[in-house]
Structure formats: structure tokens, C-alpha cells
Amino acid sequence: MNRSVLLMPVALLAGCNVHSNNPSNADENVTISADEGGNVAFNLPFVRGQVKVPSGFMHNGDFDIDGVKLMPGSQVTGFSVFAKDKGSTLNMAFTAPASSDAVRSYFVGQFKQKGVEVALAGDAVSGKTKDGSPFTIQVGPAATGSQGKITVQSKD
């Protein structure tokens, strides 16, 4: 086995800025966020901190809603998760190589193929996952192609 693989967790932990939370003052909420530069922040009931990972670690992220993936050539550029006892919210930013209209059409077509009902209104595609979680995909123009934000809310 390659020694660098064994040393990678040590290097990641060395780059962490971690602080313990006082459980008596903590709520049960969980937040995690990351940006395109590789900065990951987390706040768990027992610990909070930041870690720096290689920039671009999310670009080839494998994300899907009920089997519908991002448009080919798209890249994840950031995300945040907020979870509490009864529910969670995921926000994910992405870029796509195609126009805003083409990206929205791609999502509508893909969801229809998977049997998921969606609606197109303005710059957004919205619907509910097969388990009933509402989602919205907003897409707007960017310097090249388009950029978007996916929001998924879960009640569980």
C-alpha cells in the first residue's frame, strides 16, 4: 500500500481548526458548508471547525435527485447543509456549460423521464422528490454558460 494514502488523513487533520462544543450549551443542529476554494466548515453538536481540502474537490461531485444528475459538464461550486431534529435543508451551487434555458430544459426532461413531476416558472424548476421533499433549481446566466442553485428541503 502506498504510504501517502496512509498519511493523507494525518495531513487533513493537521490542517483542521477544530474546537469542542460544550454539550450543555449546544443545540442538536448540524451545519456543514464548503466553497469552491476547498474551505469546509462544520458545526456539530459536539465539535465545530474548519478544514482546507484541495480546491476543486467538489467539481466532479456525484449529485442526483431521484436519479437525475447535473447536466454533463457541470461542476459543483459550493454547498451548505443545515439539519435539525425534524428536517434539513441542502443548498448546492453549480455551473453548467450550457445556457440557462438549456439547463432548465435538461432538468425538466430528465425528471419527466424518471416519473418526477416538475414545474417550470421563471428561472426555476421545482417539484417534489419521490419521498415528498420539495426542491427548487434556480438557473441564471453566467459569463460562460450558466450558474445555478439547488435547494432541497426534507421534513425528516
PDB file of N, CA, C and O in Angstrom, residues 85-118:
ATOM      1  N   ASP A  85     -33.475  18.503  14.356  1.00  0.00           N
ATOM      2  CA  ASP A  85     -34.188  17.301  14.773  1.00  0.00           C
ATOM      3  C   ASP A  85     -35.219  16.859  13.737  1.00  0.00           C
ATOM      4  O   ASP A  85     -35.289  15.700  13.380  1.00  0.00           O
ATOM      5  N   LYS A  86     -36.029  17.750  13.265  1.00  0.00           N
ATOM      6  CA  LYS A  86     -37.085  17.409  12.306  1.00  0.00           C
ATOM      7  C   LYS A  86     -36.896  18.187  11.015  1.00  0.00           C
ATOM      8  O   LYS A  86     -37.572  19.170  10.760  1.00  0.00           O
ATOM      9  N   GLY A  87     -35.959  17.775  10.197  1.00  0.00           N
ATOM     10  CA  GLY A  87     -35.806  18.381   8.888  1.00  0.00           C
ATOM     11  C   GLY A  87     -34.398  18.845   8.592  1.00  0.00           C
ATOM     12  O   GLY A  87     -33.560  18.974   9.486  1.00  0.00           O
ATOM     13  N   SER A  88     -34.177  19.075   7.313  1.00  0.00           N
ATOM     14  CA  SER A  88     -32.873  19.566   6.868  1.00  0.00           C
ATOM     15  C   SER A  88     -33.058  20.336   5.567  1.00  0.00           C
ATOM     16  O   SER A  88     -34.050  20.166   4.859  1.00  0.00           O
ATOM     17  N   THR A  89     -32.076  21.187   5.279  1.00  0.00           N
ATOM     18  CA  THR A  89     -32.056  21.947   4.029  1.00  0.00           C
ATOM     19  C   THR A  89     -30.673  21.820   3.409  1.00  0.00           C
ATOM     20  O   THR A  89     -29.668  22.043   4.078  1.00  0.00           O
ATOM     21  N   LEU A  90     -30.653  21.465   2.144  1.00  0.00           N
ATOM     22  CA  LEU A  90     -29.415  21.391   1.376  1.00  0.00           C
ATOM     23  C   LEU A  90     -29.468  22.481   0.322  1.00  0.00           C
ATOM     24  O   LEU A  90     -30.458  22.615  -0.392  1.00  0.00           O
ATOM     25  N   ASN A  91     -28.407  23.278   0.224  1.00  0.00           N
ATOM     26  CA  ASN A  91     -28.230  24.261  -0.843  1.00  0.00           C
ATOM     27  C   ASN A  91     -26.943  23.894  -1.571  1.00  0.00           C
ATOM     28  O   ASN A  91     -25.915  23.682  -0.928  1.00  0.00           O
ATOM     29  N   MET A  92     -27.023  23.803  -2.886  1.00  0.00           N
ATOM     30  CA  MET A  92     -25.841  23.462  -3.658  1.00  0.00           C
ATOM     31  C   MET A  92     -25.733  24.401  -4.853  1.00  0.00           C
ATOM     32  O   MET A  92     -26.708  24.595  -5.585  1.00  0.00           O
ATOM     33  N   ALA A  93     -24.562  24.986  -5.042  1.00  0.00           N
ATOM     34  CA  ALA A  93     -24.307  25.870  -6.178  1.00  0.00           C
ATOM     35  C   ALA A  93     -23.554  25.086  -7.247  1.00  0.00           C
ATOM     36  O   ALA A  93     -22.749  24.211  -6.937  1.00  0.00           O
ATOM     37  N   PHE A  94     -23.846  25.426  -8.502  1.00  0.00           N
ATOM     38  CA  PHE A  94     -23.179  24.739  -9.598  1.00  0.00           C
ATOM     39  C   PHE A  94     -23.045  25.667 -10.801  1.00  0.00           C
ATOM     40  O   PHE A  94     -23.719  26.693 -10.885  1.00  0.00           O
ATOM     41  N   THR A  95     -22.156  25.299 -11.707  1.00  0.00           N
ATOM     42  CA  THR A  95     -22.048  25.963 -13.001  1.00  0.00           C
ATOM     43  C   THR A  95     -22.317  24.916 -14.066  1.00  0.00           C
ATOM     44  O   THR A  95     -22.092  23.718 -13.854  1.00  0.00           O
ATOM     45  N   ALA A  96     -22.821  25.369 -15.205  1.00  0.00           N
ATOM     46  CA  ALA A  96     -23.094  24.464 -16.324  1.00  0.00           C
ATOM     47  C   ALA A  96     -22.585  25.117 -17.609  1.00  0.00           C
ATOM     48  O   ALA A  96     -22.583  26.339 -17.730  1.00  0.00           O
ATOM     49  N   PRO A  97     -22.170  24.300 -18.575  1.00  0.00           N
ATOM     50  CA  PRO A  97     -21.600  24.850 -19.809  1.00  0.00           C
ATOM     51  C   PRO A  97     -22.649  25.386 -20.789  1.00  0.00           C
ATOM     52  O   PRO A  97     -22.294  26.069 -21.739  1.00  0.00           O
ATOM     53  N   ALA A  98     -23.922  25.098 -20.565  1.00  0.00           N
ATOM     54  CA  ALA A  98     -24.982  25.493 -21.493  1.00  0.00           C
ATOM     55  C   ALA A  98     -25.726  26.731 -20.988  1.00  0.00           C
ATOM     56  O   ALA A  98     -25.551  27.160 -19.843  1.00  0.00           O
ATOM     57  N   SER A  99     -26.584  27.266 -21.844  1.00  0.00           N
ATOM     58  CA  SER A  99     -27.392  28.432 -21.465  1.00  0.00           C
ATOM     59  C   SER A  99     -28.382  28.065 -20.359  1.00  0.00           C
ATOM     60  O   SER A  99     -28.689  26.883 -20.147  1.00  0.00           O
ATOM     61  N   SER A 100     -28.900  29.070 -19.693  1.00  0.00           N
ATOM     62  CA  SER A 100     -29.874  28.865 -18.623  1.00  0.00           C
ATOM     63  C   SER A 100     -31.092  28.096 -19.125  1.00  0.00           C
ATOM     64  O   SER A 100     -31.559  27.161 -18.465  1.00  0.00           O
ATOM     65  N   ASP A 101     -31.611  28.495 -20.284  1.00  0.00           N
ATOM     66  CA  ASP A 101     -32.783  27.812 -20.848  1.00  0.00           C
ATOM     67  C   ASP A 101     -32.486  26.344 -21.130  1.00  0.00           C
ATOM     68  O   ASP A 101     -33.315  25.470 -20.864  1.00  0.00           O
ATOM     69  N   ALA A 102     -31.325  26.056 -21.673  1.00  0.00           N
ATOM     70  CA  ALA A 102     -30.960  24.671 -21.980  1.00  0.00           C
ATOM     71  C   ALA A 102     -30.826  23.841 -20.703  1.00  0.00           C
ATOM     72  O   ALA A 102     -31.236  22.672 -20.673  1.00  0.00           O
ATOM     73  N   VAL A 103     -30.279  24.422 -19.648  1.00  0.00           N
ATOM     74  CA  VAL A 103     -30.114  23.696 -18.385  1.00  0.00           C
ATOM     75  C   VAL A 103     -31.482  23.408 -17.766  1.00  0.00           C
ATOM     76  O   VAL A 103     -31.754  22.284 -17.327  1.00  0.00           O
ATOM     77  N   ARG A 104     -32.362  24.410 -17.747  1.00  0.00           N
ATOM     78  CA  ARG A 104     -33.712  24.172 -17.212  1.00  0.00           C
ATOM     79  C   ARG A 104     -34.433  23.101 -18.036  1.00  0.00           C
ATOM     80  O   ARG A 104     -35.068  22.199 -17.469  1.00  0.00           O
ATOM     81  N   SER A 105     -34.331  23.165 -19.356  1.00  0.00           N
ATOM     82  CA  SER A 105     -34.964  22.153 -20.213  1.00  0.00           C
ATOM     83  C   SER A 105     -34.390  20.764 -19.949  1.00  0.00           C
ATOM     84  O   SER A 105     -35.128  19.774 -19.943  1.00  0.00           O
ATOM     85  N   TYR A 106     -33.080  20.705 -19.719  1.00  0.00           N
ATOM     86  CA  TYR A 106     -32.431  19.424 -19.398  1.00  0.00           C
ATOM     87  C   TYR A 106     -33.058  18.834 -18.139  1.00  0.00           C
ATOM     88  O   TYR A 106     -33.445  17.656 -18.119  1.00  0.00           O
ATOM     89  N   PHE A 107     -33.170  19.633 -17.084  1.00  0.00           N
ATOM     90  CA  PHE A 107     -33.730  19.122 -15.835  1.00  0.00           C
ATOM     91  C   PHE A 107     -35.188  18.692 -16.006  1.00  0.00           C
ATOM     92  O   PHE A 107     -35.581  17.618 -15.543  1.00  0.00           O
ATOM     93  N   VAL A 108     -35.997  19.501 -16.683  1.00  0.00           N
ATOM     94  CA  VAL A 108     -37.408  19.144 -16.887  1.00  0.00           C
ATOM     95  C   VAL A 108     -37.508  17.807 -17.620  1.00  0.00           C
ATOM     96  O   VAL A 108     -38.249  16.906 -17.209  1.00  0.00           O
ATOM     97  N   GLY A 109     -36.748  17.646 -18.695  1.00  0.00           N
ATOM     98  CA  GLY A 109     -36.776  16.401 -19.467  1.00  0.00           C
ATOM     99  C   GLY A 109     -36.320  15.198 -18.664  1.00  0.00           C
ATOM    100  O   GLY A 109     -36.935  14.124 -18.713  1.00  0.00           O
ATOM    101  N   GLN A 110     -35.236  15.379 -17.888  1.00  0.00           N
ATOM    102  CA  GLN A 110     -34.699  14.274 -17.091  1.00  0.00           C
ATOM    103  C   GLN A 110     -35.682  13.850 -15.989  1.00  0.00           C
ATOM    104  O   GLN A 110     -35.875  12.661 -15.747  1.00  0.00           O
ATOM    105  N   PHE A 111     -36.293  14.820 -15.327  1.00  0.00           N
ATOM    106  CA  PHE A 111     -37.257  14.476 -14.278  1.00  0.00           C
ATOM    107  C   PHE A 111     -38.469  13.770 -14.866  1.00  0.00           C
ATOM    108  O   PHE A 111     -38.973  12.801 -14.289  1.00  0.00           O
ATOM    109  N   LYS A 112     -38.944  14.221 -16.010  1.00  0.00           N
ATOM    110  CA  LYS A 112     -40.102  13.563 -16.644  1.00  0.00           C
ATOM    111  C   LYS A 112     -39.766  12.122 -17.006  1.00  0.00           C
ATOM    112  O   LYS A 112     -40.597  11.228 -16.842  1.00  0.00           O
ATOM    113  N   GLN A 113     -38.532  11.877 -17.474  1.00  0.00           N
ATOM    114  CA  GLN A 113     -38.107  10.501 -17.786  1.00  0.00           C
ATOM    115  C   GLN A 113     -38.119   9.619 -16.551  1.00  0.00           C
ATOM    116  O   GLN A 113     -38.366   8.429 -16.640  1.00  0.00           O
ATOM    117  N   LYS A 114     -37.845  10.203 -15.387  1.00  0.00           N
ATOM    118  CA  LYS A 114     -37.797   9.441 -14.132  1.00  0.00           C
ATOM    119  C   LYS A 114     -39.161   9.377 -13.447  1.00  0.00           C
ATOM    120  O   LYS A 114     -39.292   8.814 -12.369  1.00  0.00           O
ATOM    121  N   GLY A 115     -40.172  10.022 -14.051  1.00  0.00           N
ATOM    122  CA  GLY A 115     -41.505   9.982 -13.459  1.00  0.00           C
ATOM    123  C   GLY A 115     -41.704  10.955 -12.308  1.00  0.00           C
ATOM    124  O   GLY A 115     -42.601  10.776 -11.484  1.00  0.00           O
ATOM    125  N   VAL A 116     -40.884  11.992 -12.254  1.00  0.00           N
ATOM    126  CA  VAL A 116     -40.991  13.001 -11.194  1.00  0.00           C
ATOM    127  C   VAL A 116     -41.662  14.237 -11.797  1.00  0.00           C
ATOM    128  O   VAL A 116     -41.200  14.770 -12.800  1.00  0.00           O
ATOM    129  N   GLU A 117     -42.770  14.665 -11.182  1.00  0.00           N
ATOM    130  CA  GLU A 117     -43.475  15.849 -11.679  1.00  0.00           C
ATOM    131  C   GLU A 117     -42.722  17.114 -11.275  1.00  0.00           C
ATOM    132  O   GLU A 117     -42.354  17.274 -10.119  1.00  0.00           O
ATOM    133  N   VAL A 118     -42.507  17.988 -12.254  1.00  0.00           N
ATOM    134  CA  VAL A 118     -41.845  19.268 -12.009  1.00  0.00           C
ATOM    135  C   VAL A 118     -42.605  20.370 -12.725  1.00  0.00           C
ATOM    136  O   VAL A 118     -43.377  20.112 -13.650  1.00  0.00           O
TER     137      VAL A 118
END
